Amino acid sequence: MGGNPEIDGGHPACQGGVSVSDAEALADGLLSADAAAMLLALLAAAQAGTEEEVPVGAALRDAQGRFLAVAGNRPVAAQDPTAHAEIRVLRQAAQRLGNYRLTASALSVTLEPCPMCRSAADHARVARVQCGAFRSQSITEQDIGASLAGGHAFFAPEGAELLRIFFDKRRHV
């Protein structure tokens, strides 16, 4: 698949150990493309958590499995209520490709997207959404055009643990 120099190391989650090229190499050999994407999203979520953001991360791949964008939540720092990880990767990929239509792309996110993010993925024509952890009050798959990926939820316990720790700290302050 080859590394993507435009985003290798560009996201804080990619610095200090794992880069997009590393994730692509994992997808080529050790891990499936879905697992590698979720690992990258998990690293972005962890980085967001260290920045006092809700620890959710997302990664977007094109039809060939190349990573287009990786991001974590950032609404607090950006002072932007729409700066969710999913929205950020959709924006980055659209700008990078020069087209808001991200057909045949796959979005991997550590927590099932909220209605705003699901709608944005639908408008961007994302073909597939892979979720790590699921929300307890989930809306049904029929509510969006992009299909929720079935099968194994890679790194779901780790993503859920990041969220549990984050909210436990908030409750005890």
PDB file of C-alpha atoms in Angstrom:
ATOM      1  CA  MET A   1       0.000   0.000   0.000  1.00  0.00           C
ATOM      2  CA  GLY A   2       2.855   2.395   0.701  1.00  0.00           C
ATOM      3  CA  GLY A   3       2.964   5.253   3.140  1.00  0.00           C
ATOM      4  CA  ASN A   4       1.153   8.495   2.635  1.00  0.00           C
ATOM      5  CA  PRO A   5       3.702  11.298   3.060  1.00  0.00           C
ATOM      6  CA  GLU A   6       0.992  13.946   3.252  1.00  0.00           C
ATOM      7  CA  ILE A   7      -0.381  12.541   6.497  1.00  0.00           C
ATOM      8  CA  ASP A   8       2.445  10.365   7.878  1.00  0.00           C
ATOM      9  CA  GLY A   9       3.279  11.837  11.242  1.00  0.00           C
ATOM     10  CA  GLY A  10       0.922  14.746  10.640  1.00  0.00           C
ATOM     11  CA  HIS A  11      -1.500  13.759  13.383  1.00  0.00           C
ATOM     12  CA  PRO A  12      -0.320  13.734  17.000  1.00  0.00           C
ATOM     13  CA  ALA A  13      -1.497  10.150  17.347  1.00  0.00           C
ATOM     14  CA  CYS A  14       0.974   9.209  14.623  1.00  0.00           C
ATOM     15  CA  GLN A  15       3.900  10.811  16.402  1.00  0.00           C
ATOM     16  CA  GLY A  16       6.168   8.972  18.777  1.00  0.00           C
ATOM     17  CA  GLY A  17       5.666   5.450  17.580  1.00  0.00           C
ATOM     18  CA  VAL A  18       2.973   4.560  15.060  1.00  0.00           C
ATOM     19  CA  SER A  19       2.568   6.256  11.701  1.00  0.00           C
ATOM     20  CA  VAL A  20       0.063   5.805   8.919  1.00  0.00           C
ATOM     21  CA  SER A  21       2.714   3.817   7.004  1.00  0.00           C
ATOM     22  CA  ASP A  22       3.094   1.555  10.043  1.00  0.00           C
ATOM     23  CA  ALA A  23      -0.654   0.969  10.086  1.00  0.00           C
ATOM     24  CA  GLU A  24      -0.611   0.246   6.349  1.00  0.00           C
ATOM     25  CA  ALA A  25       2.249  -2.210   6.881  1.00  0.00           C
ATOM     26  CA  LEU A  26       0.213  -3.916   9.594  1.00  0.00           C
ATOM     27  CA  ALA A  27      -2.702  -4.118   7.192  1.00  0.00           C
ATOM     28  CA  ASP A  28      -0.393  -5.705   4.607  1.00  0.00           C
ATOM     29  CA  GLY A  29       0.787  -8.429   6.931  1.00  0.00           C
ATOM     30  CA  LEU A  30      -0.078  -8.752  10.578  1.00  0.00           C
ATOM     31  CA  LEU A  31      -3.529  -7.216  10.828  1.00  0.00           C
ATOM     32  CA  SER A  32      -6.478  -6.911   8.506  1.00  0.00           C
ATOM     33  CA  ALA A  33      -7.070  -3.485   6.956  1.00  0.00           C
ATOM     34  CA  ASP A  34     -10.055  -3.032   9.295  1.00  0.00           C
ATOM     35  CA  ALA A  35      -7.991  -3.843  12.385  1.00  0.00           C
ATOM     36  CA  ALA A  36      -5.162  -1.526  11.278  1.00  0.00           C
ATOM     37  CA  ALA A  37      -7.647   1.305  10.671  1.00  0.00           C
ATOM     38  CA  MET A  38      -9.237   0.798  14.064  1.00  0.00           C
ATOM     39  CA  LEU A  39      -5.811   0.747  15.719  1.00  0.00           C
ATOM     40  CA  LEU A  40      -4.999   4.095  14.136  1.00  0.00           C
ATOM     41  CA  ALA A  41      -8.391   5.468  15.225  1.00  0.00           C
ATOM     42  CA  LEU A  42      -7.736   4.187  18.757  1.00  0.00           C
ATOM     43  CA  LEU A  43      -4.391   6.011  18.861  1.00  0.00           C
ATOM     44  CA  ALA A  44      -6.120   9.223  17.736  1.00  0.00           C
ATOM     45  CA  ALA A  45      -8.744   8.694  20.465  1.00  0.00           C
ATOM     46  CA  ALA A  46      -6.040   8.240  23.100  1.00  0.00           C
ATOM     47  CA  GLN A  47      -4.353  11.451  21.951  1.00  0.00           C
ATOM     48  CA  ALA A  48      -7.668  13.325  22.124  1.00  0.00           C
ATOM     49  CA  GLY A  49      -8.153  12.064  25.679  1.00  0.00           C
ATOM     50  CA  THR A  50      -4.751  13.408  26.728  1.00  0.00           C
ATOM     51  CA  GLU A  51      -5.884  16.801  25.413  1.00  0.00           C
ATOM     52  CA  GLU A  52      -9.019  16.725  27.631  1.00  0.00           C
ATOM     53  CA  GLU A  53     -11.286  15.921  24.673  1.00  0.00           C
ATOM     54  CA  VAL A  54     -13.731  13.009  24.727  1.00  0.00           C
ATOM     55  CA  PRO A  55     -11.498  10.153  23.525  1.00  0.00           C
ATOM     56  CA  VAL A  56     -12.991   9.229  20.169  1.00  0.00           C
ATOM     57  CA  GLY A  57     -10.894   8.693  17.054  1.00  0.00           C
ATOM     58  CA  ALA A  58     -11.559   7.974  13.409  1.00  0.00           C
ATOM     59  CA  ALA A  59      -9.659   6.846  10.323  1.00  0.00           C
ATOM     60  CA  LEU A  60     -10.850   6.969   6.715  1.00  0.00           C
ATOM     61  CA  ARG A  61      -9.583   4.716   3.912  1.00  0.00           C
ATOM     62  CA  ASP A  62     -10.265   4.790   0.198  1.00  0.00           C
ATOM     63  CA  ALA A  63     -11.464   1.826  -1.862  1.00  0.00           C
ATOM     64  CA  GLN A  64      -7.883   0.580  -2.237  1.00  0.00           C
ATOM     65  CA  GLY A  65      -7.347   0.644   1.529  1.00  0.00           C
ATOM     66  CA  ARG A  66      -5.079   3.713   1.535  1.00  0.00           C
ATOM     67  CA  PHE A  67      -5.492   5.971   4.546  1.00  0.00           C
ATOM     68  CA  LEU A  68      -6.936   9.356   3.633  1.00  0.00           C
ATOM     69  CA  ALA A  69      -7.235  10.927   7.076  1.00  0.00           C
ATOM     70  CA  VAL A  70      -6.945  10.224  10.796  1.00  0.00           C
ATOM     71  CA  ALA A  71      -8.283  12.434  13.599  1.00  0.00           C
ATOM     72  CA  GLY A  72      -9.485  12.539  17.163  1.00  0.00           C
ATOM     73  CA  ASN A  73     -12.215  14.641  18.742  1.00  0.00           C
ATOM     74  CA  ARG A  74     -11.357  18.322  19.094  1.00  0.00           C
ATOM     75  CA  PRO A  75     -14.487  20.416  19.831  1.00  0.00           C
ATOM     76  CA  VAL A  76     -13.095  21.951  23.035  1.00  0.00           C
ATOM     77  CA  ALA A  77      -9.737  23.051  21.612  1.00  0.00           C
ATOM     78  CA  ALA A  78     -11.254  24.165  18.300  1.00  0.00           C
ATOM     79  CA  GLN A  79     -14.219  25.813  20.028  1.00  0.00           C
ATOM     80  CA  ASP A  80     -16.298  24.054  17.398  1.00  0.00           C
ATOM     81  CA  PRO A  81     -19.202  21.799  18.394  1.00  0.00           C
ATOM     82  CA  THR A  82     -18.902  19.954  15.078  1.00  0.00           C
ATOM     83  CA  ALA A  83     -15.201  19.032  15.498  1.00  0.00           C
ATOM     84  CA  HIS A  84     -15.948  15.380  16.138  1.00  0.00           C
ATOM     85  CA  ALA A  85     -13.352  12.877  14.928  1.00  0.00           C
ATOM     86  CA  GLU A  86     -15.599  11.642  12.115  1.00  0.00           C
ATOM     87  CA  ILE A  87     -16.364  15.143  10.809  1.00  0.00           C
ATOM     88  CA  ARG A  88     -12.678  16.026  10.958  1.00  0.00           C
ATOM     89  CA  VAL A  89     -11.609  13.011   8.863  1.00  0.00           C
ATOM     90  CA  LEU A  90     -14.388  13.638   6.345  1.00  0.00           C
ATOM     91  CA  ARG A  91     -13.283  17.270   5.973  1.00  0.00           C
ATOM     92  CA  GLN A  92      -9.589  16.367   5.699  1.00  0.00           C
ATOM     93  CA  ALA A  93     -10.219  13.677   3.096  1.00  0.00           C
ATOM     94  CA  ALA A  94     -12.578  15.870   1.051  1.00  0.00           C
ATOM     95  CA  GLN A  95     -10.011  18.676   0.974  1.00  0.00           C
ATOM     96  CA  ARG A  96      -7.222  16.281   0.121  1.00  0.00           C
ATOM     97  CA  LEU A  97      -9.170  14.690  -2.732  1.00  0.00           C
ATOM     98  CA  GLY A  98     -10.804  17.916  -3.895  1.00  0.00           C
ATOM     99  CA  ASN A  99     -14.230  16.296  -3.705  1.00  0.00           C
ATOM    100  CA  TYR A 100     -16.768  15.991  -0.896  1.00  0.00           C
ATOM    101  CA  ARG A 101     -17.968  12.697  -2.330  1.00  0.00           C
ATOM    102  CA  LEU A 102     -15.974   9.991  -0.624  1.00  0.00           C
ATOM    103  CA  THR A 103     -17.604   7.077  -2.413  1.00  0.00           C
ATOM    104  CA  ALA A 104     -16.272   3.592  -1.739  1.00  0.00           C
ATOM    105  CA  SER A 105     -14.471   4.829   1.378  1.00  0.00           C
ATOM    106  CA  ALA A 106     -14.509   3.084   4.750  1.00  0.00           C
ATOM    107  CA  LEU A 107     -14.754   4.987   8.026  1.00  0.00           C
ATOM    108  CA  SER A 108     -13.426   3.334  11.177  1.00  0.00           C
ATOM    109  CA  VAL A 109     -14.413   5.009  14.431  1.00  0.00           C
ATOM    110  CA  THR A 110     -13.812   3.974  18.025  1.00  0.00           C
ATOM    111  CA  LEU A 111     -17.386   4.792  19.110  1.00  0.00           C
ATOM    112  CA  GLU A 112     -20.545   4.472  17.063  1.00  0.00           C
ATOM    113  CA  PRO A 113     -21.078   7.860  15.364  1.00  0.00           C
ATOM    114  CA  CYS A 114     -23.647  10.292  16.714  1.00  0.00           C
ATOM    115  CA  PRO A 115     -26.549  11.281  14.421  1.00  0.00           C
ATOM    116  CA  MET A 116     -24.668  14.357  13.133  1.00  0.00           C
ATOM    117  CA  CYS A 117     -21.618  12.302  12.149  1.00  0.00           C
ATOM    118  CA  ARG A 118     -23.705   9.485  10.678  1.00  0.00           C
ATOM    119  CA  SER A 119     -25.567  11.992   8.551  1.00  0.00           C
ATOM    120  CA  ALA A 120     -22.309  13.600   7.395  1.00  0.00           C
ATOM    121  CA  ALA A 121     -20.944  10.159   6.425  1.00  0.00           C
ATOM    122  CA  ASP A 122     -24.147   9.550   4.479  1.00  0.00           C
ATOM    123  CA  HIS A 123     -23.879  12.901   2.673  1.00  0.00           C
ATOM    124  CA  ALA A 124     -20.240  12.192   1.856  1.00  0.00           C
ATOM    125  CA  ARG A 125     -21.360   8.826   0.458  1.00  0.00           C
ATOM    126  CA  VAL A 126     -19.089   6.801   2.733  1.00  0.00           C
ATOM    127  CA  ALA A 127     -19.689   3.180   1.767  1.00  0.00           C
ATOM    128  CA  ARG A 128     -19.001   1.540   5.112  1.00  0.00           C
ATOM    129  CA  VAL A 129     -18.788   2.558   8.767  1.00  0.00           C
ATOM    130  CA  GLN A 130     -16.896   0.292  11.175  1.00  0.00           C
ATOM    131  CA  CYS A 131     -17.532   0.942  14.871  1.00  0.00           C
ATOM    132  CA  GLY A 132     -15.447  -0.161  17.824  1.00  0.00           C
ATOM    133  CA  ALA A 133     -17.826   0.386  20.721  1.00  0.00           C
ATOM    134  CA  PHE A 134     -21.554   0.959  20.325  1.00  0.00           C
ATOM    135  CA  ARG A 135     -23.714   3.522  22.079  1.00  0.00           C
ATOM    136  CA  SER A 136     -26.296   2.116  24.466  1.00  0.00           C
ATOM    137  CA  GLN A 137     -29.110   4.183  22.933  1.00  0.00           C
ATOM    138  CA  SER A 138     -28.375   3.355  19.326  1.00  0.00           C
ATOM    139  CA  ILE A 139     -30.410   4.486  16.363  1.00  0.00           C
ATOM    140  CA  THR A 140     -31.041   1.783  13.825  1.00  0.00           C
ATOM    141  CA  GLU A 141     -28.981   1.107  10.728  1.00  0.00           C
ATOM    142  CA  GLN A 142     -31.933   2.107   8.555  1.00  0.00           C
ATOM    143  CA  ASP A 143     -31.508   5.667   9.806  1.00  0.00           C
ATOM    144  CA  ILE A 144     -28.402   6.177   7.667  1.00  0.00           C
ATOM    145  CA  GLY A 145     -27.374   5.367   4.111  1.00  0.00           C
ATOM    146  CA  ALA A 146     -23.856   4.187   4.939  1.00  0.00           C
ATOM    147  CA  SER A 147     -23.960   0.629   6.131  1.00  0.00           C
ATOM    148  CA  LEU A 148     -22.647  -0.239   9.563  1.00  0.00           C
ATOM    149  CA  ALA A 149     -20.057  -2.944   9.218  1.00  0.00           C
ATOM    150  CA  GLY A 150     -20.951  -6.175  10.885  1.00  0.00           C
ATOM    151  CA  GLY A 151     -18.508  -8.703  12.197  1.00  0.00           C
ATOM    152  CA  HIS A 152     -15.706  -8.222  14.660  1.00  0.00           C
ATOM    153  CA  ALA A 153     -15.510  -4.891  16.499  1.00  0.00           C
ATOM    154  CA  PHE A 154     -11.733  -4.448  16.588  1.00  0.00           C
ATOM    155  CA  PHE A 155     -10.333  -2.854  19.758  1.00  0.00           C
ATOM    156  CA  ALA A 156     -13.842  -2.246  21.166  1.00  0.00           C
ATOM    157  CA  PRO A 157     -12.783  -2.985  24.770  1.00  0.00           C
ATOM    158  CA  GLU A 158      -9.837  -0.592  24.517  1.00  0.00           C
ATOM    159  CA  GLY A 159     -11.981   2.204  23.072  1.00  0.00           C
ATOM    160  CA  ALA A 160     -14.651   1.659  25.705  1.00  0.00           C
ATOM    161  CA  GLU A 161     -11.990   1.719  28.440  1.00  0.00           C
ATOM    162  CA  LEU A 162     -10.659   5.095  27.220  1.00  0.00           C
ATOM    163  CA  LEU A 163     -14.179   6.493  27.455  1.00  0.00           C
ATOM    164  CA  ARG A 164     -14.799   4.940  30.908  1.00  0.00           C
ATOM    165  CA  ILE A 165     -11.582   6.409  32.318  1.00  0.00           C
ATOM    166  CA  PHE A 166     -12.298   9.820  30.778  1.00  0.00           C
ATOM    167  CA  PHE A 167     -15.815  10.042  32.232  1.00  0.00           C
ATOM    168  CA  ASP A 168     -14.826   8.534  35.597  1.00  0.00           C
ATOM    169  CA  LYS A 169     -12.312  11.377  36.006  1.00  0.00           C
ATOM    170  CA  ARG A 170     -15.040  13.925  35.193  1.00  0.00           C
ATOM    171  CA  ARG A 171     -17.437  12.433  37.766  1.00  0.00           C
ATOM    172  CA  HIS A 172     -14.865  12.604  40.561  1.00  0.00           C
ATOM    173  CA  VAL A 173     -13.777  16.195  40.055  1.00  0.00           C
TER     174      VAL A 173
END
